[in-house]
């Protein structure tokens, strides 16, 4: 295969031998008029159904757009994520003084993230996966944290026998 048959554009990285250009004269790009004419008149290639060897792009999750337009600074555009993170931080700070109240705040913040993911069409970086997966993940984790906080000893506020059995089995 000679240089005229190649249809790969020159990326500036050199050829297989590591040399820049193709004829060894150091004169830069060697593609002449005949090579560019052949590229322009060549029929378009069929798209391959095989997966590419090198991934060049990643699709953003649905809802991963800005929560507010680009004319605002970044913190304003990411307010859903910041609201959930602020709630979790507040819950962790409250946990230092009162364990049960702090962990309930953390769980409610995650439940709030699930509600935001369901309610808002664009939530910025709060969107990590598909909408359904994000809602289930945030919801299940938030609900589990709230239920376990309400079951915490001493003086549990609720008693769920199956969760009691799971906790006692895991603690043994």
PDB file of N, CA and C in Angstrom, residues 1-86:
ATOM      1  N   UNK A   1       0.857  -1.176   0.000  1.00  0.00           N
ATOM      2  CA  UNK A   1       0.000   0.000   0.000  1.00  0.00           C
ATOM      3  C   UNK A   1       0.899   1.233   0.000  1.00  0.00           C
ATOM      4  N   UNK A   2       0.785   2.096  -1.008  1.00  0.00           N
ATOM      5  CA  UNK A   2       1.617   3.285  -1.032  1.00  0.00           C
ATOM      6  C   UNK A   2       0.862   4.460  -0.425  1.00  0.00           C
ATOM      7  N   UNK A   3       1.539   5.580  -0.239  1.00  0.00           N
ATOM      8  CA  UNK A   3       0.967   6.736   0.448  1.00  0.00           C
ATOM      9  C   UNK A   3      -0.256   7.322  -0.242  1.00  0.00           C
ATOM     10  N   UNK A   4      -0.365   7.167  -1.568  1.00  0.00           N
ATOM     11  CA  UNK A   4      -1.490   7.736  -2.296  1.00  0.00           C
ATOM     12  C   UNK A   4      -2.796   7.023  -2.015  1.00  0.00           C
ATOM     13  N   UNK A   5      -2.739   5.752  -1.572  1.00  0.00           N
ATOM     14  CA  UNK A   5      -3.946   4.975  -1.323  1.00  0.00           C
ATOM     15  C   UNK A   5      -4.532   5.216   0.061  1.00  0.00           C
ATOM     16  N   UNK A   6      -3.788   5.838   0.932  1.00  0.00           N
ATOM     17  CA  UNK A   6      -4.281   6.056   2.291  1.00  0.00           C
ATOM     18  C   UNK A   6      -5.342   7.125   2.307  1.00  0.00           C
ATOM     19  N   UNK A   7      -6.402   6.863   3.090  1.00  0.00           N
ATOM     20  CA  UNK A   7      -7.450   7.873   3.262  1.00  0.00           C
ATOM     21  C   UNK A   7      -7.500   8.383   4.685  1.00  0.00           C
ATOM     22  N   UNK A   8      -6.534   7.973   5.499  1.00  0.00           N
ATOM     23  CA  UNK A   8      -6.490   8.416   6.888  1.00  0.00           C
ATOM     24  C   UNK A   8      -5.869   9.801   6.930  1.00  0.00           C
ATOM     25  N   UNK A   9      -6.520  10.782   7.549  1.00  0.00           N
ATOM     26  CA  UNK A   9      -5.947  12.127   7.596  1.00  0.00           C
ATOM     27  C   UNK A   9      -4.704  12.153   8.461  1.00  0.00           C
ATOM     28  N   UNK A  10      -3.766  13.040   8.120  1.00  0.00           N
ATOM     29  CA  UNK A  10      -2.529  13.185   8.862  1.00  0.00           C
ATOM     30  C   UNK A  10      -2.812  13.920  10.155  1.00  0.00           C
ATOM     31  N   UNK A  11      -2.517  13.295  11.282  1.00  0.00           N
ATOM     32  CA  UNK A  11      -2.798  13.911  12.575  1.00  0.00           C
ATOM     33  C   UNK A  11      -1.597  14.620  13.141  1.00  0.00           C
ATOM     34  N   UNK A  12      -0.491  14.634  12.406  1.00  0.00           N
ATOM     35  CA  UNK A  12       0.701  15.302  12.913  1.00  0.00           C
ATOM     36  C   UNK A  12       1.546  14.388  13.760  1.00  0.00           C
ATOM     37  N   UNK A  13       1.189  13.116  13.905  1.00  0.00           N
ATOM     38  CA  UNK A  13       1.932  12.203  14.759  1.00  0.00           C
ATOM     39  C   UNK A  13       3.005  11.458  13.996  1.00  0.00           C
ATOM     40  N   UNK A  14       3.084  11.598  12.688  1.00  0.00           N
ATOM     41  CA  UNK A  14       4.085  10.886  11.907  1.00  0.00           C
ATOM     42  C   UNK A  14       3.535   9.573  11.388  1.00  0.00           C
ATOM     43  N   UNK A  15       4.345   8.895  10.559  1.00  0.00           N
ATOM     44  CA  UNK A  15       3.897   7.616  10.010  1.00  0.00           C
ATOM     45  C   UNK A  15       4.379   6.471  10.874  1.00  0.00           C
ATOM     46  N   UNK A  16       4.283   5.226  10.367  1.00  0.00           N
ATOM     47  CA  UNK A  16       4.658   4.054  11.169  1.00  0.00           C
ATOM     48  C   UNK A  16       6.126   4.054  11.550  1.00  0.00           C
ATOM     49  N   UNK A  17       6.956   4.603  10.708  1.00  0.00           N
ATOM     50  CA  UNK A  17       8.393   4.609  10.981  1.00  0.00           C
ATOM     51  C   UNK A  17       8.802   5.731  11.923  1.00  0.00           C
ATOM     52  N   UNK A  18       7.841   6.569  12.306  1.00  0.00           N
ATOM     53  CA  UNK A  18       8.123   7.645  13.241  1.00  0.00           C
ATOM     54  C   UNK A  18       8.555   8.929  12.566  1.00  0.00           C
ATOM     55  N   UNK A  19       8.682   8.908  11.250  1.00  0.00           N
ATOM     56  CA  UNK A  19       9.122  10.106  10.542  1.00  0.00           C
ATOM     57  C   UNK A  19       7.927  10.960  10.173  1.00  0.00           C
ATOM     58  N   UNK A  20       8.125  12.243  10.187  1.00  0.00           N
ATOM     59  CA  UNK A  20       7.079  13.164   9.779  1.00  0.00           C
ATOM     60  C   UNK A  20       7.097  13.247   8.274  1.00  0.00           C
ATOM     61  N   UNK A  21       5.914  13.206   7.653  1.00  0.00           N
ATOM     62  CA  UNK A  21       5.860  13.251   6.202  1.00  0.00           C
ATOM     63  C   UNK A  21       6.035  11.856   5.638  1.00  0.00           C
ATOM     64  N   UNK A  22       6.096  11.732   4.318  1.00  0.00           N
ATOM     65  CA  UNK A  22       6.157  10.400   3.744  1.00  0.00           C
ATOM     66  C   UNK A  22       7.317  10.164   2.827  1.00  0.00           C
ATOM     67  N   UNK A  23       7.982  11.199   2.255  1.00  0.00           N
ATOM     68  CA  UNK A  23       9.020  10.947   1.279  1.00  0.00           C
ATOM     69  C   UNK A  23      10.408  11.182   1.835  1.00  0.00           C
ATOM     70  N   UNK A  24      10.537  11.558   3.076  1.00  0.00           N
ATOM     71  CA  UNK A  24      11.831  11.674   3.707  1.00  0.00           C
ATOM     72  C   UNK A  24      12.540  12.981   3.429  1.00  0.00           C
ATOM     73  N   UNK A  25      11.922  13.909   2.702  1.00  0.00           N
ATOM     74  CA  UNK A  25      12.610  15.158   2.414  1.00  0.00           C
ATOM     75  C   UNK A  25      12.402  16.194   3.514  1.00  0.00           C
ATOM     76  N   UNK A  26      11.579  15.891   4.506  1.00  0.00           N
ATOM     77  CA  UNK A  26      11.357  16.821   5.609  1.00  0.00           C
ATOM     78  C   UNK A  26      10.533  18.012   5.197  1.00  0.00           C
ATOM     79  N   UNK A  27       9.813  17.917   4.101  1.00  0.00           N
ATOM     80  CA  UNK A  27       9.075  19.048   3.571  1.00  0.00           C
ATOM     81  C   UNK A  27       7.654  19.131   4.064  1.00  0.00           C
ATOM     82  N   UNK A  28       7.265  18.394   5.072  1.00  0.00           N
ATOM     83  CA  UNK A  28       5.912  18.516   5.613  1.00  0.00           C
ATOM     84  C   UNK A  28       4.954  17.555   4.936  1.00  0.00           C
ATOM     85  N   UNK A  29       3.747  18.021   4.618  1.00  0.00           N
ATOM     86  CA  UNK A  29       2.684  17.181   4.071  1.00  0.00           C
ATOM     87  C   UNK A  29       2.990  16.812   2.628  1.00  0.00           C
ATOM     88  N   UNK A  30       2.918  15.502   2.313  1.00  0.00           N
ATOM     89  CA  UNK A  30       3.242  15.045   0.971  1.00  0.00           C
ATOM     90  C   UNK A  30       2.030  14.785   0.126  1.00  0.00           C
ATOM     91  N   UNK A  31       0.860  14.883   0.663  1.00  0.00           N
ATOM     92  CA  UNK A  31      -0.338  14.624  -0.124  1.00  0.00           C
ATOM     93  C   UNK A  31      -0.457  15.689  -1.200  1.00  0.00           C
ATOM     94  N   UNK A  32      -0.558  15.235  -2.411  1.00  0.00           N
ATOM     95  CA  UNK A  32      -0.680  16.169  -3.521  1.00  0.00           C
ATOM     96  C   UNK A  32      -2.127  16.313  -3.927  1.00  0.00           C
ATOM     97  N   UNK A  33      -2.317  16.935  -5.085  1.00  0.00           N
ATOM     98  CA  UNK A  33      -3.660  17.140  -5.600  1.00  0.00           C
ATOM     99  C   UNK A  33      -4.345  15.824  -5.929  1.00  0.00           C
ATOM    100  N   UNK A  34      -3.567  14.829  -6.394  1.00  0.00           N
ATOM    101  CA  UNK A  34      -4.186  13.554  -6.773  1.00  0.00           C
ATOM    102  C   UNK A  34      -4.719  12.815  -5.550  1.00  0.00           C
ATOM    103  N   UNK A  35      -4.030  12.931  -4.404  1.00  0.00           N
ATOM    104  CA  UNK A  35      -4.481  12.238  -3.196  1.00  0.00           C
ATOM    105  C   UNK A  35      -5.757  12.878  -2.659  1.00  0.00           C
ATOM    106  N   UNK A  36      -5.824  14.205  -2.659  1.00  0.00           N
ATOM    107  CA  UNK A  36      -7.031  14.853  -2.146  1.00  0.00           C
ATOM    108  C   UNK A  36      -8.198  14.671  -3.099  1.00  0.00           C
ATOM    109  N   UNK A  37      -7.906  14.613  -4.393  1.00  0.00           N
ATOM    110  CA  UNK A  37      -8.978  14.379  -5.364  1.00  0.00           C
ATOM    111  C   UNK A  37      -9.543  12.973  -5.212  1.00  0.00           C
ATOM    112  N   UNK A  38      -8.662  12.011  -4.919  1.00  0.00           N
ATOM    113  CA  UNK A  38      -9.126  10.632  -4.733  1.00  0.00           C
ATOM    114  C   UNK A  38     -10.000  10.535  -3.491  1.00  0.00           C
ATOM    115  N   UNK A  39      -9.651  11.295  -2.433  1.00  0.00           N
ATOM    116  CA  UNK A  39     -10.463  11.265  -1.216  1.00  0.00           C
ATOM    117  C   UNK A  39     -11.830  11.877  -1.453  1.00  0.00           C
ATOM    118  N   UNK A  40     -11.890  12.953  -2.247  1.00  0.00           N
ATOM    119  CA  UNK A  40     -13.157  13.627  -2.479  1.00  0.00           C
ATOM    120  C   UNK A  40     -14.091  12.819  -3.362  1.00  0.00           C
ATOM    121  N   UNK A  41     -13.544  12.065  -4.329  1.00  0.00           N
ATOM    122  CA  UNK A  41     -14.384  11.312  -5.251  1.00  0.00           C
ATOM    123  C   UNK A  41     -14.661   9.896  -4.792  1.00  0.00           C
ATOM    124  N   UNK A  42     -13.991   9.439  -3.750  1.00  0.00           N
ATOM    125  CA  UNK A  42     -14.199   8.072  -3.264  1.00  0.00           C
ATOM    126  C   UNK A  42     -15.603   7.940  -2.692  1.00  0.00           C
ATOM    127  N   UNK A  43     -16.245   6.788  -2.912  1.00  0.00           N
ATOM    128  CA  UNK A  43     -17.579   6.596  -2.336  1.00  0.00           C
ATOM    129  C   UNK A  43     -17.488   6.538  -0.814  1.00  0.00           C
ATOM    130  N   UNK A  44     -18.523   7.007  -0.128  1.00  0.00           N
ATOM    131  CA  UNK A  44     -18.474   6.979   1.346  1.00  0.00           C
ATOM    132  C   UNK A  44     -18.459   5.550   1.855  1.00  0.00           C
ATOM    133  N   UNK A  45     -17.739   5.363   2.948  1.00  0.00           N
ATOM    134  CA  UNK A  45     -17.641   4.032   3.550  1.00  0.00           C
ATOM    135  C   UNK A  45     -18.919   3.695   4.294  1.00  0.00           C
ATOM    136  N   UNK A  46     -19.262   2.419   4.303  1.00  0.00           N
ATOM    137  CA  UNK A  46     -20.400   1.975   5.105  1.00  0.00           C
ATOM    138  C   UNK A  46     -20.009   2.016   6.570  1.00  0.00           C
ATOM    139  N   UNK A  47     -20.948   2.384   7.397  1.00  0.00           N
ATOM    140  CA  UNK A  47     -20.687   2.395   8.839  1.00  0.00           C
ATOM    141  C   UNK A  47     -20.604   0.962   9.344  1.00  0.00           C
ATOM    142  N   UNK A  48     -19.583   0.678  10.094  1.00  0.00           N
ATOM    143  CA  UNK A  48     -19.390  -0.658  10.629  1.00  0.00           C
ATOM    144  C   UNK A  48     -20.325  -0.899  11.801  1.00  0.00           C
ATOM    145  N   UNK A  49     -20.804  -2.117  11.937  1.00  0.00           N
ATOM    146  CA  UNK A  49     -21.664  -2.461  13.069  1.00  0.00           C
ATOM    147  C   UNK A  49     -20.857  -2.989  14.233  1.00  0.00           C
ATOM    148  N   UNK A  50     -19.555  -3.128  14.056  1.00  0.00           N
ATOM    149  CA  UNK A  50     -18.693  -3.597  15.134  1.00  0.00           C
ATOM    150  C   UNK A  50     -18.424  -2.467  16.118  1.00  0.00           C
ATOM    151  N   UNK A  51     -18.161  -2.847  17.374  1.00  0.00           N
ATOM    152  CA  UNK A  51     -17.793  -1.859  18.365  1.00  0.00           C
ATOM    153  C   UNK A  51     -16.403  -1.339  18.047  1.00  0.00           C
ATOM    154  N   UNK A  52     -16.173  -0.048  18.247  1.00  0.00           N
ATOM    155  CA  UNK A  52     -14.848   0.487  17.937  1.00  0.00           C
ATOM    156  C   UNK A  52     -13.815  -0.020  18.937  1.00  0.00           C
ATOM    157  N   UNK A  53     -12.579  -0.113  18.462  1.00  0.00           N
ATOM    158  CA  UNK A  53     -11.493  -0.541  19.334  1.00  0.00           C
ATOM    159  C   UNK A  53     -11.216   0.535  20.378  1.00  0.00           C
ATOM    160  N   UNK A  54     -11.299   1.778  19.972  1.00  0.00           N
ATOM    161  CA  UNK A  54     -11.033   2.899  20.854  1.00  0.00           C
ATOM    162  C   UNK A  54     -12.303   3.729  20.993  1.00  0.00           C
ATOM    163  N   UNK A  55     -12.766   3.906  22.215  1.00  0.00           N
ATOM    164  CA  UNK A  55     -13.949   4.727  22.451  1.00  0.00           C
ATOM    165  C   UNK A  55     -13.552   6.188  22.356  1.00  0.00           C
ATOM    166  N   UNK A  56     -14.238   6.942  21.510  1.00  0.00           N
ATOM    167  CA  UNK A  56     -13.880   8.339  21.294  1.00  0.00           C
ATOM    168  C   UNK A  56     -14.809   9.301  22.020  1.00  0.00           C
ATOM    169  N   UNK A  57     -15.977   8.853  22.440  1.00  0.00           N
ATOM    170  CA  UNK A  57     -16.919   9.765  23.057  1.00  0.00           C
ATOM    171  C   UNK A  57     -17.808   8.988  24.016  1.00  0.00           C
ATOM    172  N   UNK A  58     -18.357   9.662  24.973  1.00  0.00           N
ATOM    173  CA  UNK A  58     -19.281   9.056  25.919  1.00  0.00           C
ATOM    174  C   UNK A  58     -20.563   9.870  25.911  1.00  0.00           C
ATOM    175  N   UNK A  59     -21.679   9.184  25.848  1.00  0.00           N
ATOM    176  CA  UNK A  59     -22.961   9.884  25.853  1.00  0.00           C
ATOM    177  C   UNK A  59     -23.256  10.389  27.258  1.00  0.00           C
ATOM    178  N   UNK A  60     -23.739  11.620  27.343  1.00  0.00           N
ATOM    179  CA  UNK A  60     -24.135  12.150  28.639  1.00  0.00           C
ATOM    180  C   UNK A  60     -25.425  11.484  29.066  1.00  0.00           C
ATOM    181  N   UNK A  61     -25.628  11.300  30.373  1.00  0.00           N
ATOM    182  CA  UNK A  61     -26.898  10.716  30.810  1.00  0.00           C
ATOM    183  C   UNK A  61     -28.052  11.658  30.516  1.00  0.00           C
ATOM    184  N   UNK A  62     -29.229  11.087  30.322  1.00  0.00           N
ATOM    185  CA  UNK A  62     -30.388  11.937  30.080  1.00  0.00           C
ATOM    186  C   UNK A  62     -30.610  12.818  31.298  1.00  0.00           C
ATOM    187  N   UNK A  63     -30.840  14.078  31.077  1.00  0.00           N
ATOM    188  CA  UNK A  63     -30.984  15.027  32.176  1.00  0.00           C
ATOM    189  C   UNK A  63     -29.669  15.602  32.625  1.00  0.00           C
ATOM    190  N   UNK A  64     -28.577  15.234  31.948  1.00  0.00           N
ATOM    191  CA  UNK A  64     -27.260  15.692  32.359  1.00  0.00           C
ATOM    192  C   UNK A  64     -26.911  17.081  31.890  1.00  0.00           C
ATOM    193  N   UNK A  65     -27.849  17.775  31.274  1.00  0.00           N
ATOM    194  CA  UNK A  65     -27.598  19.149  30.841  1.00  0.00           C
ATOM    195  C   UNK A  65     -27.598  20.104  32.018  1.00  0.00           C
ATOM    196  N   UNK A  66     -27.317  21.342  31.732  1.00  0.00           N
ATOM    197  CA  UNK A  66     -27.283  22.344  32.797  1.00  0.00           C
ATOM    198  C   UNK A  66     -28.668  22.547  33.391  1.00  0.00           C
ATOM    199  N   UNK A  67     -28.702  22.750  34.705  1.00  0.00           N
ATOM    200  CA  UNK A  67     -29.979  23.006  35.375  1.00  0.00           C
ATOM    201  C   UNK A  67     -30.447  24.434  35.130  1.00  0.00           C
ATOM    202  N   UNK A  68     -29.512  25.322  34.839  1.00  0.00           N
ATOM    203  CA  UNK A  68     -29.795  26.713  34.485  1.00  0.00           C
ATOM    204  C   UNK A  68     -28.883  27.035  33.301  1.00  0.00           C
ATOM    205  N   UNK A  69     -29.253  27.993  32.482  1.00  0.00           N
ATOM    206  CA  UNK A  69     -28.502  28.338  31.285  1.00  0.00           C
ATOM    207  C   UNK A  69     -27.047  28.684  31.531  1.00  0.00           C
ATOM    208  N   UNK A  70     -26.275  28.679  30.456  1.00  0.00           N
ATOM    209  CA  UNK A  70     -24.842  28.904  30.537  1.00  0.00           C
ATOM    210  C   UNK A  70     -24.435  30.314  30.906  1.00  0.00           C
ATOM    211  N   UNK A  71     -25.362  31.251  30.955  1.00  0.00           N
ATOM    212  CA  UNK A  71     -25.014  32.624  31.307  1.00  0.00           C
ATOM    213  C   UNK A  71     -24.737  32.785  32.799  1.00  0.00           C
ATOM    214  N   UNK A  72     -25.087  31.806  33.610  1.00  0.00           N
ATOM    215  CA  UNK A  72     -24.844  31.861  35.054  1.00  0.00           C
ATOM    216  C   UNK A  72     -23.532  31.159  35.404  1.00  0.00           C
ATOM    217  N   UNK A  73     -22.918  31.514  36.548  1.00  0.00           N
ATOM    218  CA  UNK A  73     -21.712  30.802  36.994  1.00  0.00           C
ATOM    219  C   UNK A  73     -22.009  29.332  37.313  1.00  0.00           C
ATOM    220  N   UNK A  74     -20.973  28.515  37.344  1.00  0.00           N
ATOM    221  CA  UNK A  74     -21.113  27.064  37.519  1.00  0.00           C
ATOM    222  C   UNK A  74     -21.909  26.661  38.763  1.00  0.00           C
ATOM    223  N   UNK A  75     -21.714  27.266  39.937  1.00  0.00           N
ATOM    224  CA  UNK A  75     -22.494  26.811  41.097  1.00  0.00           C
ATOM    225  C   UNK A  75     -23.997  26.943  40.899  1.00  0.00           C
ATOM    226  N   UNK A  76     -24.429  27.980  40.202  1.00  0.00           N
ATOM    227  CA  UNK A  76     -25.860  28.143  39.949  1.00  0.00           C
ATOM    228  C   UNK A  76     -26.373  27.084  38.987  1.00  0.00           C
ATOM    229  N   UNK A  77     -25.532  26.685  38.042  1.00  0.00           N
ATOM    230  CA  UNK A  77     -25.957  25.684  37.060  1.00  0.00           C
ATOM    231  C   UNK A  77     -26.055  24.301  37.679  1.00  0.00           C
ATOM    232  N   UNK A  78     -25.363  24.064  38.780  1.00  0.00           N
ATOM    233  CA  UNK A  78     -25.343  22.747  39.419  1.00  0.00           C
ATOM    234  C   UNK A  78     -26.086  22.756  40.753  1.00  0.00           C
ATOM    235  N   UNK A  79     -27.119  23.568  40.888  1.00  0.00           N
ATOM    236  CA  UNK A  79     -27.810  23.690  42.166  1.00  0.00           C
ATOM    237  C   UNK A  79     -28.433  22.385  42.654  1.00  0.00           C
ATOM    238  N   UNK A  80     -28.929  21.462  41.810  1.00  0.00           N
ATOM    239  CA  UNK A  80     -29.484  20.221  42.377  1.00  0.00           C
ATOM    240  C   UNK A  80     -28.424  19.383  43.097  1.00  0.00           C
ATOM    241  N   UNK A  81     -27.260  19.248  42.490  1.00  0.00           N
ATOM    242  CA  UNK A  81     -26.188  18.484  43.129  1.00  0.00           C
ATOM    243  C   UNK A  81     -25.720  19.183  44.403  1.00  0.00           C
ATOM    244  N   UNK A  82     -25.590  20.488  44.354  1.00  0.00           N
ATOM    245  CA  UNK A  82     -25.152  21.230  45.536  1.00  0.00           C
ATOM    246  C   UNK A  82     -26.171  21.144  46.667  1.00  0.00           C
ATOM    247  N   UNK A  83     -27.458  21.111  46.326  1.00  0.00           N
ATOM    248  CA  UNK A  83     -28.490  20.985  47.367  1.00  0.00           C
ATOM    249  C   UNK A  83     -28.389  19.638  48.068  1.00  0.00           C
ATOM    250  N   UNK A  84     -28.205  18.570  47.303  1.00  0.00           N
ATOM    251  CA  UNK A  84     -28.086  17.234  47.903  1.00  0.00           C
ATOM    252  C   UNK A  84     -26.801  17.139  48.722  1.00  0.00           C
ATOM    253  N   UNK A  85     -25.694  17.640  48.181  1.00  0.00           N
ATOM    254  CA  UNK A  85     -24.426  17.592  48.923  1.00  0.00           C
ATOM    255  C   UNK A  85     -24.480  18.436  50.195  1.00  0.00           C
ATOM    256  N   UNK A  86     -25.139  19.587  50.135  1.00  0.00           N
ATOM    257  CA  UNK A  86     -25.275  20.423  51.339  1.00  0.00           C
ATOM    258  C   UNK A  86     -26.113  19.716  52.398  1.00  0.00           C
TER     259      UNK A  86
END
